[in-house]
């Protein structure tokens, strides 16, 4: 157990719908990262937050958004869902103390999203 | 770091043999190079990492080497065991970049 929790574990929804994925980082970690993992694309970095502020952005679609709350938990919102959004979504956390000094990221168990 | 090439995509070895996975990157400012192991249906977990001021790091049967000039780094697993079977991901980042860019993964199968 990494100490990172994600809910829900599984999510099945229809095209056009909107869902929210939730992540709670390890105690003491200020950085939260979101990744999308599909069979043919590996681990794709979506976005990172540090202590409530967006710090880095990857290949995140405009239909997707995220935020980190004052208690440091984070939510990833996916809207106007398409079949191709079906994937495993991981959240990871790290201390993220020093700017630009990366360290171990601890991954949550993931949320499996299926869009029908 | 925007691009990481990882090879091979699949690797099958006999128990007790060594396995080597290689990655190349493009951003010369990258200074952090971790390797993650992901077993089927589970989360990725860090197994070893190296920073750009070090050329080699070893932890029991696992070692990582870094060649900054050539911009490539490798994972070496010796005396492989069936429980080493998993997908291994390399990644790079740091410097001016807060994010990690992952390779596409290598499926390692260790045959008993």
Tab-separated table of C-alpha atoms in Angstrom:
chain	number	residue	atom	x	y	z
A	1	UNK	CA	0.000	0.000	0.000
A	2	UNK	CA	1.544	3.284	-1.176
A	3	UNK	CA	-0.579	5.529	1.040
A	4	UNK	CA	-2.221	7.131	-2.018
A	5	UNK	CA	-5.941	6.443	-2.336
A	6	UNK	CA	-8.150	6.776	-5.379
A	7	UNK	CA	-11.900	6.510	-5.785
A	8	UNK	CA	-13.787	5.010	-7.389
A	9	UNK	CA	-11.959	1.837	-8.366
A	10	UNK	CA	-14.102	1.260	-11.424
A	11	UNK	CA	-16.354	3.573	-13.382
A	12	UNK	CA	-18.593	2.666	-16.288
A	13	UNK	CA	-20.364	5.439	-18.112
A	14	UNK	CA	-21.690	6.449	-21.516
A	15	UNK	CA	-20.281	8.698	-24.214
A	16	UNK	CA	-20.999	12.363	-23.661
A	17	UNK	CA	-21.125	12.029	-19.901
A	18	UNK	CA	-18.942	13.695	-17.260
A	19	UNK	CA	-17.130	11.975	-14.395
A	20	UNK	CA	-14.948	12.995	-11.469
A	21	UNK	CA	-12.035	10.938	-10.214
A	22	UNK	CA	-10.707	11.565	-6.739
A	23	UNK	CA	-7.239	11.185	-5.261
A	24	UNK	CA	-5.868	11.594	-1.753
A	25	UNK	CA	-2.066	11.870	-1.586
A	26	UNK	CA	0.227	10.365	1.020
A	27	UNK	CA	0.319	12.245	4.266
A	28	UNK	CA	2.847	15.069	3.917
A	29	UNK	CA	3.053	14.993	0.123
A	30	UNK	CA	2.298	18.324	-1.521
A	31	UNK	CA	2.535	17.264	-5.180
A	32	UNK	CA	-0.136	15.331	-7.017
A	33	UNK	CA	0.257	13.967	-10.542
A	34	UNK	CA	-2.379	12.505	-12.844
A	35	UNK	CA	-1.579	9.903	-15.508
A	36	UNK	CA	-3.598	8.096	-18.134
A	37	UNK	CA	-2.609	4.530	-18.991
A	38	UNK	CA	-4.005	2.850	-22.056
A	39	UNK	CA	-2.761	-0.323	-23.723
A	40	UNK	CA	-1.063	1.344	-26.652
A	41	UNK	CA	0.140	4.566	-25.035
A	42	UNK	CA	1.825	3.545	-21.815
A	43	UNK	CA	1.793	6.070	-18.973
A	44	UNK	CA	0.841	9.499	-20.251
A	45	UNK	CA	1.373	12.445	-17.935
A	46	UNK	CA	-1.685	14.684	-17.746
A	47	UNK	CA	-1.149	17.352	-15.100
A	48	UNK	CA	0.601	18.131	-11.837
A	49	UNK	CA	-0.419	20.226	-8.856
A	50	UNK	CA	1.789	21.429	-6.044
A	51	UNK	CA	0.214	22.742	-2.863
A	52	UNK	CA	-2.952	23.782	-4.641
A	53	UNK	CA	-1.411	25.304	-7.752
A	54	UNK	CA	-0.985	23.878	-11.215
A	55	UNK	CA	2.703	23.285	-11.839
A	56	UNK	CA	3.050	21.278	-15.027
A	57	UNK	CA	0.810	20.243	-17.853
A	58	UNK	CA	1.173	17.321	-20.220
A	59	UNK	CA	-1.008	16.045	-23.019
A	60	UNK	CA	-4.239	16.840	-21.240
A	61	UNK	CA	-7.294	17.375	-23.411
A	62	UNK	CA	-9.346	20.535	-23.066
A	63	UNK	CA	-12.287	18.341	-22.026
A	64	UNK	CA	-10.287	17.330	-18.962
A	65	UNK	CA	-9.575	19.522	-15.954
A	66	UNK	CA	-8.198	19.046	-12.484
A	67	UNK	CA	-7.766	20.858	-9.227
A	68	UNK	CA	-6.103	20.389	-5.884
A	69	UNK	CA	-7.993	21.462	-2.794
A	70	UNK	CA	-6.690	23.069	0.434
A	71	UNK	CA	-6.655	19.643	2.135
A	72	UNK	CA	-4.394	18.529	-0.777
A	73	UNK	CA	-6.750	15.978	-2.255
A	74	UNK	CA	-7.196	16.301	-5.992
A	75	UNK	CA	-9.962	15.697	-8.481
A	76	UNK	CA	-9.726	14.990	-12.199
A	77	UNK	CA	-12.816	15.936	-14.169
A	78	UNK	CA	-13.434	14.322	-17.534
A	79	UNK	CA	-16.284	15.673	-19.643
A	80	UNK	CA	-17.920	14.950	-23.017
A	81	UNK	CA	-16.496	11.480	-22.706
A	82	UNK	CA	-15.538	9.528	-25.803
A	83	UNK	CA	-14.866	5.826	-26.306
A	84	UNK	CA	-11.156	6.586	-26.559
A	85	UNK	CA	-11.103	7.971	-23.022
A	86	UNK	CA	-11.479	4.452	-21.660
A	87	UNK	CA	-8.283	3.833	-19.713
A	88	UNK	CA	-6.735	3.389	-16.311
A	89	UNK	CA	-6.212	6.722	-14.575
A	90	UNK	CA	-3.499	6.878	-11.967
A	91	UNK	CA	-2.831	9.513	-9.393
A	92	UNK	CA	0.635	9.756	-7.839
A	93	UNK	CA	2.038	11.916	-5.090
A	94	UNK	CA	5.459	13.052	-3.990
A	95	UNK	CA	6.959	15.416	-1.506
A	96	UNK	CA	7.727	17.862	-4.317
A	97	UNK	CA	9.547	20.137	-1.937
A	98	UNK	CA	12.257	21.587	-4.133
A	99	UNK	CA	11.446	23.279	-7.413
A	100	UNK	CA	12.692	21.146	-10.250
A	101	UNK	CA	14.080	18.437	-7.959
A	102	UNK	CA	12.034	15.386	-8.766
A	103	UNK	CA	11.866	12.363	-6.525
A	104	UNK	CA	9.954	9.146	-6.054
A	105	UNK	CA	6.327	9.274	-7.029
A	106	UNK	CA	3.957	6.993	-5.137
A	107	UNK	CA	1.114	5.723	-7.257
A	108	UNK	CA	-2.438	5.047	-6.179
A	109	UNK	CA	-4.308	1.893	-7.217
A	110	UNK	CA	-5.907	3.635	-10.182
A	111	UNK	CA	-9.435	4.167	-11.456
A	112	UNK	CA	-10.493	2.070	-14.423
A	113	UNK	CA	-12.802	4.101	-16.626
A	114	UNK	CA	-14.902	2.373	-19.247
A	115	UNK	CA	-16.856	4.529	-21.679
A	116	UNK	CA	-19.592	2.651	-23.560
B	1	UNK	CA	12.013	15.882	-21.363
B	2	UNK	CA	9.563	15.284	-24.141
B	3	UNK	CA	10.651	12.017	-25.671
B	4	UNK	CA	11.821	8.724	-24.203
B	5	UNK	CA	12.494	5.693	-26.365
B	6	UNK	CA	12.483	2.351	-24.557
B	7	UNK	CA	13.717	-0.970	-25.962
B	8	UNK	CA	12.873	-3.767	-26.245
B	9	UNK	CA	9.093	-3.715	-25.924
B	10	UNK	CA	9.090	-7.381	-24.893
B	11	UNK	CA	11.855	-9.488	-23.390
B	12	UNK	CA	11.767	-13.167	-22.519
B	13	UNK	CA	14.584	-14.753	-20.503
B	14	UNK	CA	15.250	-17.970	-18.662
B	15	UNK	CA	15.332	-17.933	-14.894
B	16	UNK	CA	18.839	-17.095	-13.713
B	17	UNK	CA	19.761	-15.146	-16.851
B	18	UNK	CA	20.299	-11.384	-16.961
B	19	UNK	CA	17.917	-8.874	-18.492
B	20	UNK	CA	18.813	-5.457	-19.872
B	21	UNK	CA	16.369	-2.715	-20.852
B	22	UNK	CA	17.559	0.491	-22.500
B	23	UNK	CA	16.134	3.984	-22.772
B	24	UNK	CA	17.227	7.049	-24.651
B	25	UNK	CA	16.087	10.598	-24.004
B	26	UNK	CA	16.364	13.925	-25.772
B	27	UNK	CA	16.412	16.674	-23.121
B	28	UNK	CA	19.994	17.325	-22.009
B	29	UNK	CA	18.677	19.247	-18.968
B	30	UNK	CA	17.018	16.134	-17.508
B	31	UNK	CA	18.587	15.112	-14.229
B	32	UNK	CA	16.390	12.371	-12.775
B	33	UNK	CA	15.944	8.873	-14.212
B	34	UNK	CA	13.705	6.427	-12.338
B	35	UNK	CA	12.627	2.903	-13.229
B	36	UNK	CA	9.181	1.630	-12.277
B	37	UNK	CA	7.898	-1.928	-12.158
B	38	UNK	CA	4.234	-2.638	-12.794
B	39	UNK	CA	2.863	-6.108	-12.127
B	40	UNK	CA	-0.331	-7.154	-13.860
B	41	UNK	CA	-3.322	-5.254	-12.494
B	42	UNK	CA	-1.238	-3.316	-9.994
B	43	UNK	CA	0.188	0.167	-9.600
B	44	UNK	CA	3.647	1.176	-10.859
B	45	UNK	CA	6.274	1.060	-8.109
B	46	UNK	CA	9.719	2.600	-8.080
B	47	UNK	CA	12.501	0.004	-8.082
B	48	UNK	CA	15.560	2.171	-8.581
B	49	UNK	CA	16.443	5.696	-9.655
B	50	UNK	CA	19.566	7.617	-10.581
B	51	UNK	CA	20.463	11.278	-10.770
B	52	UNK	CA	22.642	12.890	-13.399
B	53	UNK	CA	25.623	13.361	-11.101
B	54	UNK	CA	26.013	9.575	-10.803
B	55	UNK	CA	26.978	7.110	-13.529
B	56	UNK	CA	25.837	3.879	-11.928
B	57	UNK	CA	23.724	2.712	-9.018
B	58	UNK	CA	23.166	-0.785	-7.718
B	59	UNK	CA	20.647	-2.350	-5.364
B	60	UNK	CA	21.103	-6.095	-4.912
B	61	UNK	CA	20.187	-7.714	-8.267
B	62	UNK	CA	19.175	-4.439	-9.904
B	63	UNK	CA	21.477	-1.806	-11.359
B	64	UNK	CA	21.023	1.292	-13.468
B	65	UNK	CA	23.677	2.948	-15.615
B	66	UNK	CA	23.530	6.430	-17.080
B	67	UNK	CA	25.489	7.853	-19.995
B	68	UNK	CA	24.725	11.570	-20.065
B	69	UNK	CA	26.812	12.254	-23.139
B	70	UNK	CA	24.946	9.700	-25.200
B	71	UNK	CA	21.661	10.452	-23.405
B	72	UNK	CA	20.825	6.891	-22.560
B	73	UNK	CA	20.317	4.856	-19.415
B	74	UNK	CA	19.794	1.167	-18.817
B	75	UNK	CA	18.275	-1.186	-16.281
B	76	UNK	CA	20.150	-4.389	-15.534
B	77	UNK	CA	18.567	-7.270	-13.652
B	78	UNK	CA	20.824	-10.190	-12.780
B	79	UNK	CA	19.860	-13.711	-11.689
B	80	UNK	CA	16.299	-13.158	-12.830
B	81	UNK	CA	13.462	-14.888	-11.008
B	82	UNK	CA	9.866	-15.571	-12.120
B	83	UNK	CA	8.651	-12.840	-9.757
B	84	UNK	CA	10.631	-10.334	-11.816
B	85	UNK	CA	8.054	-10.840	-14.578
B	86	UNK	CA	6.275	-7.493	-15.039
B	87	UNK	CA	6.198	-4.386	-17.199
B	88	UNK	CA	9.136	-2.072	-16.573
B	89	UNK	CA	8.963	1.641	-17.353
B	90	UNK	CA	11.840	4.062	-17.582
B	91	UNK	CA	11.230	7.764	-17.089
B	92	UNK	CA	13.138	11.018	-17.177
B	93	UNK	CA	12.603	14.536	-15.958
B	94	UNK	CA	13.877	17.251	-13.697
B	95	UNK	CA	16.058	20.204	-14.559
B	96	UNK	CA	13.678	22.896	-15.697
B	97	UNK	CA	10.924	20.332	-16.026
B	98	UNK	CA	8.640	19.375	-13.169
B	99	UNK	CA	7.151	16.385	-14.921
B	100	UNK	CA	8.272	12.836	-15.654
B	101	UNK	CA	8.097	11.478	-19.169
B	102	UNK	CA	7.721	7.718	-19.297
B	103	UNK	CA	8.854	5.225	-21.890
B	104	UNK	CA	6.257	2.894	-23.381
B	105	UNK	CA	7.312	-0.009	-21.202
B	106	UNK	CA	8.998	-3.398	-21.549
B	107	UNK	CA	7.126	-6.593	-20.794
B	108	UNK	CA	9.664	-8.887	-19.126
B	109	UNK	CA	8.828	-12.565	-18.869
B	110	UNK	CA	11.091	-14.827	-16.814
B	111	UNK	CA	10.544	-18.466	-17.688
B	112	UNK	CA	11.140	-21.008	-14.895
